[in-house]
Short mmCIF file of C-alpha atoms and ligand atoms in Angstrom, two decimals:
data_model
loop_
_atom_site.label_atom_id
_atom_site.label_comp_id
_atom_site.label_asym_id
_atom_site.label_seq_id
_atom_site.Cartn_x
_atom_site.Cartn_y
_atom_site.Cartn_z
CA MET F 10 56.74 192.73 150.51
CA THR F 11 57.94 195.34 148.05
CA GLY F 12 58.90 194.39 144.53
CA GLY F 13 59.98 190.79 145.35
CA ASN F 14 59.48 187.83 143.10
CA CYS F 15 57.22 185.97 145.50
CA ALA F 16 54.35 187.68 147.29
CA PRO F 17 50.69 187.28 148.33
CA ILE F 18 47.73 187.26 145.96
CA GLY F 19 46.07 190.69 145.96
CA VAL F 20 42.31 191.19 146.30
CA PHE F 21 40.81 194.58 145.65
CA ASP F 22 37.40 196.14 146.20
CA SER F 23 36.05 199.65 146.58
CA GLY F 24 35.17 198.79 150.19
CA TYR F 25 34.06 195.79 152.26
CA GLY F 26 32.24 193.85 149.53
CA GLY F 27 35.34 192.06 148.24
CA LEU F 28 35.66 190.43 151.66
CA THR F 29 32.82 188.11 150.60
CA VAL F 30 35.15 186.86 147.86
CA LEU F 31 38.27 186.82 150.04
CA ARG F 32 36.39 184.78 152.68
CA ASP F 33 35.64 182.03 150.15
CA ILE F 34 39.15 182.10 148.66
CA ILE F 35 40.65 181.66 152.14
CA SER F 36 38.25 178.86 152.98
CA LEU F 37 39.11 176.97 149.74
CA MET F 38 42.87 177.61 149.80
CA PRO F 39 43.95 178.68 153.29
CA GLN F 40 47.63 178.11 152.54
CA TYR F 41 47.96 181.11 150.20
CA ASP F 42 49.03 184.48 151.57
CA MET F 43 46.46 187.13 150.71
CA VAL F 44 46.54 190.90 150.83
CA TYR F 45 43.23 192.78 150.72
CA LEU F 46 42.88 196.41 149.71
CA GLY F 47 39.62 198.27 150.33
CA ASP F 48 39.35 201.79 148.96
CA ASN F 49 36.87 202.64 151.74
CA ALA F 50 37.67 206.36 151.63
CA ARG F 51 36.40 206.60 148.04
CA THR F 52 33.59 204.03 148.09
CA PRO F 53 31.10 203.67 146.44
CA TYR F 54 32.43 203.27 142.90
CA GLY F 55 29.06 202.22 141.48
CA SER F 56 27.77 205.73 140.91
CA ARG F 57 31.03 207.14 139.51
CA SER F 58 31.91 207.80 135.89
CA PHE F 59 33.80 205.36 133.69
CA ASP F 60 37.02 207.42 133.75
CA VAL F 61 37.02 207.85 137.53
CA VAL F 62 36.47 204.12 138.19
CA CYS F 63 39.27 203.31 135.71
CA GLN F 64 41.65 205.72 137.39
CA TYR F 65 40.86 204.58 140.96
CA THR F 66 41.13 200.92 139.96
CA ARG F 67 44.47 201.45 138.18
CA GLU F 68 45.80 203.18 141.30
CA ALA F 69 44.67 200.32 143.54
CA VAL F 70 46.12 197.69 141.20
CA GLN F 71 49.41 199.59 141.04
CA CYS F 72 49.52 199.69 144.81
CA LEU F 73 49.12 195.88 144.99
CA LEU F 74 51.70 195.41 142.22
CA ASP F 75 54.09 197.62 144.23
CA MET F 76 53.65 195.15 147.10
CA GLY F 77 54.87 192.47 144.70
CA CYS F 78 51.55 190.65 144.09
CA PRO F 79 51.98 188.33 141.10
CA LEU F 80 48.20 188.12 140.73
CA VAL F 81 45.44 190.57 141.60
CA ILE F 82 41.71 189.76 141.75
CA LEU F 83 39.34 192.66 141.15
CA ALA F 84 36.72 191.49 143.66
CA CYS F 85 34.47 194.30 142.47
CA ASN F 86 32.03 194.05 139.58
CA THR F 87 32.06 197.78 138.94
CA ALA F 88 35.86 197.81 138.60
CA SER F 89 35.76 194.60 136.55
CA ALA F 90 33.09 196.06 134.25
CA LYS F 91 34.83 199.37 133.67
CA ALA F 92 38.56 198.91 134.20
CA LEU F 93 39.55 195.25 133.69
CA ARG F 94 39.84 195.34 129.92
CA ASP F 95 41.99 198.49 130.00
CA ILE F 96 44.22 197.02 132.70
CA GLN F 97 44.64 193.66 130.95
CA GLN F 98 45.10 195.01 127.45
CA LYS F 99 47.01 198.26 128.02
CA TYR F 100 48.21 198.83 131.57
CA LEU F 101 49.81 195.45 132.36
CA PRO F 102 51.59 194.90 129.03
CA LYS F 103 53.24 198.31 129.49
CA ASN F 104 53.86 198.39 133.24
CA ALA F 105 53.96 194.82 134.57
CA PRO F 106 53.89 192.21 131.78
CA ASP F 107 54.69 189.31 134.15
CA ARG F 108 51.71 189.97 136.47
CA ARG F 109 48.05 189.08 136.02
CA VAL F 110 44.78 190.78 136.95
CA LEU F 111 41.49 188.86 136.89
CA GLY F 112 37.88 190.00 137.40
CA VAL F 113 34.65 188.53 138.74
CA ILE F 114 32.22 188.89 135.83
CA ARG F 115 33.39 186.14 133.48
CA PRO F 116 33.34 183.37 136.14
CA SER F 117 29.81 184.37 137.17
CA VAL F 118 28.58 184.44 133.60
CA GLU F 119 30.01 180.99 132.82
CA TYR F 120 28.41 179.57 135.95
CA ALA F 121 25.01 181.16 135.19
CA ALA F 122 25.10 179.61 131.71
CA GLU F 123 25.77 176.20 133.29
CA VAL F 124 22.96 176.28 135.84
CA THR F 125 20.06 178.06 134.12
CA ARG F 126 17.25 175.71 133.10
CA ASN F 127 15.15 178.07 131.01
CA GLY F 128 17.76 180.62 129.85
CA HIS F 129 16.23 183.55 131.78
CA VAL F 130 18.88 185.32 133.86
CA GLY F 131 18.45 188.34 136.15
CA VAL F 132 21.28 190.58 137.29
CA LEU F 133 21.28 192.84 140.35
CA ALA F 134 24.21 195.27 140.30
CA THR F 135 25.40 198.84 140.78
CA VAL F 136 24.40 201.62 138.40
CA GLY F 137 27.90 201.51 136.90
CA THR F 138 27.83 197.78 136.20
CA VAL F 139 24.30 197.94 134.76
CA THR F 140 25.02 200.87 132.43
CA SER F 141 28.24 199.22 131.22
CA SER F 142 26.03 196.33 129.94
CA SER F 143 28.92 194.00 130.77
CA TYR F 144 26.62 191.21 131.99
CA PRO F 145 24.29 191.07 128.95
CA ILE F 146 27.29 191.34 126.62
CA GLU F 147 29.35 188.67 128.39
CA LEU F 148 26.33 186.37 128.79
CA ARG F 149 25.75 186.57 125.04
CA LYS F 150 29.42 185.92 124.38
CA TRP F 151 30.20 183.10 126.83
CA SER F 152 26.93 181.21 127.43
CA GLY F 153 27.10 179.15 124.25
CA GLY F 154 23.54 180.19 123.38
CA ARG F 155 22.13 178.86 126.68
CA VAL F 156 21.12 182.27 127.98
CA LEU F 157 18.15 183.59 126.01
CA ALA F 158 17.11 186.65 128.02
CA THR F 159 18.99 188.87 130.49
CA VAL F 160 17.34 191.62 132.53
CA GLN F 161 19.17 193.92 134.93
CA GLN F 162 18.25 196.11 137.88
CA ALA F 163 20.48 198.78 139.39
CA CYS F 164 20.35 198.92 143.20
CA PRO F 165 22.03 202.22 144.12
CA MET F 166 21.11 202.11 147.82
CA TRP F 167 22.49 198.66 148.57
CA VAL F 168 26.24 199.39 148.75
CA PRO F 169 25.81 202.37 151.12
CA LEU F 170 23.57 200.19 153.33
CA VAL F 171 26.27 197.52 153.54
CA GLU F 172 29.15 199.96 153.93
CA ASN F 173 27.30 201.59 156.84
CA ASN F 174 26.44 198.24 158.39
CA GLU F 175 22.70 198.83 158.03
CA ILE F 176 22.15 195.27 156.82
CA ASN F 177 19.49 194.03 159.23
CA THR F 178 17.30 197.11 159.26
CA SER F 179 13.84 197.91 157.93
CA GLY F 180 15.49 200.43 155.58
CA ALA F 181 17.56 197.67 153.98
CA ALA F 182 14.49 195.40 153.74
CA PHE F 183 12.54 198.17 151.99
CA PHE F 184 15.15 198.88 149.30
CA VAL F 185 15.97 195.23 148.70
CA HIS F 186 12.32 194.29 148.33
CA ARG F 187 11.66 197.24 145.99
CA ASP F 188 14.59 196.50 143.66
CA VAL F 189 14.06 192.74 143.53
CA ALA F 190 10.38 193.34 142.68
CA ARG F 191 11.40 195.73 139.88
CA LEU F 192 13.73 193.09 138.42
CA PHE F 193 11.09 190.35 138.41
CA ASP F 194 8.53 192.76 136.92
CA LYS F 195 10.83 192.99 133.91
CA ASP F 196 10.93 189.19 133.53
CA PRO F 197 8.83 186.95 135.81
CA ASP F 198 10.48 183.85 134.26
CA ILE F 199 13.94 184.48 135.73
CA ASP F 200 15.28 181.18 137.08
CA THR F 201 18.87 182.30 137.76
CA LEU F 202 19.74 185.44 139.67
CA ILE F 203 23.29 186.83 139.62
CA LEU F 204 24.27 188.99 142.57
CA GLY F 205 26.48 191.17 140.36
CA CYS F 206 28.04 193.15 143.19
CA THR F 207 30.31 191.65 145.83
CA HIS F 208 28.53 193.60 148.57
CA TYR F 209 25.18 191.93 147.92
CA PRO F 210 25.75 188.51 149.58
CA LEU F 211 25.68 190.44 152.84
CA LEU F 212 22.00 191.18 152.11
CA ILE F 213 21.21 187.58 151.13
CA ASP F 214 18.42 187.00 153.66
CA ALA F 215 16.48 190.06 152.54
CA ILE F 216 17.09 189.18 148.87
CA ARG F 217 15.93 185.59 149.30
CA SER F 218 12.73 186.60 151.05
CA SER F 219 11.95 189.20 148.35
CA ILE F 220 12.03 186.80 145.38
CA PRO F 221 8.43 186.35 144.19
CA THR F 222 8.81 182.96 142.46
CA PRO F 223 10.01 179.57 143.78
CA ASP F 224 13.15 177.69 142.70
CA VAL F 225 15.22 180.68 141.65
CA ARG F 226 18.94 179.91 141.82
CA ILE F 227 20.87 182.75 143.45
CA ILE F 228 24.47 183.07 142.33
CA GLU F 229 26.84 184.48 144.95
CA GLN F 230 30.25 185.11 143.47
CA GLY F 231 32.62 184.20 146.30
CA LYS F 232 32.62 180.41 145.88
CA ILE F 233 32.62 180.58 142.09
CA VAL F 234 35.52 183.02 141.96
CA ALA F 235 37.46 180.94 144.52
CA GLN F 236 36.99 177.78 142.44
CA LYS F 237 37.94 179.54 139.22
CA LEU F 238 41.02 180.94 140.95
CA ALA F 239 42.08 177.47 142.10
CA ASP F 240 41.60 176.25 138.54
CA TYR F 241 43.57 179.22 137.15
CA LEU F 242 46.49 178.53 139.50
CA ARG F 243 46.52 174.87 138.42
CA ARG F 244 46.69 175.92 134.78
CA HIS F 245 49.29 178.65 135.35
CA PRO F 246 52.19 177.21 137.37
CA GLU F 247 54.38 180.18 136.36
CA ILE F 248 52.06 182.46 138.40
CA GLU F 249 51.27 179.90 141.11
CA GLN F 250 54.98 179.46 141.95
CA LYS F 251 55.23 183.16 142.72
CA CYS F 252 52.36 183.10 145.27
CA THR F 253 53.65 182.75 148.82
CA LYS F 254 52.01 180.16 151.07
CA ASN F 255 52.25 180.87 154.78
CA GLY F 256 48.50 181.29 155.38
CA LYS F 257 49.04 184.98 156.19
CA HIS F 258 46.26 187.52 155.55
CA THR F 259 46.87 191.26 155.66
CA TYR F 260 44.52 194.16 155.06
CA PHE F 261 44.96 197.69 153.75
CA THR F 262 42.34 200.41 153.72
CA THR F 263 42.32 204.01 152.57
CA GLU F 264 40.10 204.82 155.60
CA GLU F 265 40.47 204.47 159.36
CA PRO F 266 42.02 201.08 160.33
CA ALA F 267 39.98 200.77 163.54
CA LEU F 268 36.75 201.25 161.61
CA PHE F 269 37.86 198.79 158.93
CA ARG F 270 38.90 196.23 161.54
CA ALA F 271 35.52 196.34 163.27
CA ASN F 272 33.44 196.10 160.09
CA ALA F 273 35.71 193.66 158.27
CA SER F 274 35.66 191.25 161.24
CA LEU F 275 31.88 191.29 161.01
CA PHE F 276 31.89 190.56 157.29
CA MET F 277 34.64 187.91 157.52
CA GLY F 278 33.01 186.18 160.49
CA GLN F 279 36.39 186.15 162.25
CA PRO F 280 38.76 188.73 163.74
CA VAL F 281 40.68 190.79 161.22
CA GLU F 282 43.92 191.83 162.90
CA SER F 283 46.57 193.20 160.60
CA VAL F 284 45.10 196.41 159.12
CA THR F 285 47.20 199.28 157.77
CA ARG F 286 46.02 202.61 156.46
CA LEU F 287 47.22 203.75 153.06
CA LEU F 288 47.21 207.50 153.08
CA ARG F 289 47.06 207.70 149.34
CA LEU F 290 47.19 205.35 146.40
CA PRO F 291 50.01 205.79 143.84
N1 DGL Y 9 31.62 195.61 145.44
C1 DGL Y 9 31.45 196.51 144.33
C2 DGL Y 9 30.90 195.74 143.14
O1 DGL Y 9 31.02 194.51 143.12
C3 DGL Y 9 30.66 197.69 144.83
C4 DGL Y 9 30.80 198.85 144.02
C5 DGL Y 9 30.66 200.19 144.68
O2 DGL Y 9 31.61 200.61 145.35
O3 DGL Y 9 29.64 200.83 144.43
O4 DGL Y 9 30.40 196.31 142.20
#
């Protein structure tokens, strides 16, 4: 896979959360080869500083570029919020001008602007994504004036709950209920709720049952990102031609492969076979 012209599409997340995006990409376009990298040894990113998230994300992206990936999706809001701009504007032009790296925030923002009826949007995300203010900024920029109010709530316990497979527990129910209630206290008129962290769809049942008002649209990113990716590949044949298409899916983790295999299979809803440990990122 190293350095060639044609290679799989890379998908990166700090841990298991990006699998919720990968799952939907595979279901929409099963023919594309995909390589997933989870930095499970250093998860969570959400509570880390700007510089550390930038550095870790650059290392992960470089690793996928070294495998030859023509296109890398940052299936992590925290990495998209903190590192995407730097990677797109500085890192790629200098180190890999013919490759592309895309994030998950812009597609979610555009979709929220399309579906909101009253312009009140709520965002649940990690501390890092919330403090970056990426969602309010991007919603202002890309909603064409349709989004009038954005409120955010950081949910620092949610990623550790998912990473430790504590999804269906009373502990998870407690923290999800508490944080959703805090968000709706800030704006009871929210009609569109963005799950601004790729781990959160795994807590969807608890989230849905915690929402205090009816008819709130919950935006999960997987399907939206998959559709935007399909659209991107249609518009960029020069990248699309470099993506190999044998329906092969491989996985890399910075943690124990056996542990990753067991948890990832659970999150993917199907067996995850080919898992390799990366001892360190470049
Ligand atoms: N899946 C990442 C996101 O979308 C989780 C971040 C973390 O590792 O805390 O933000």
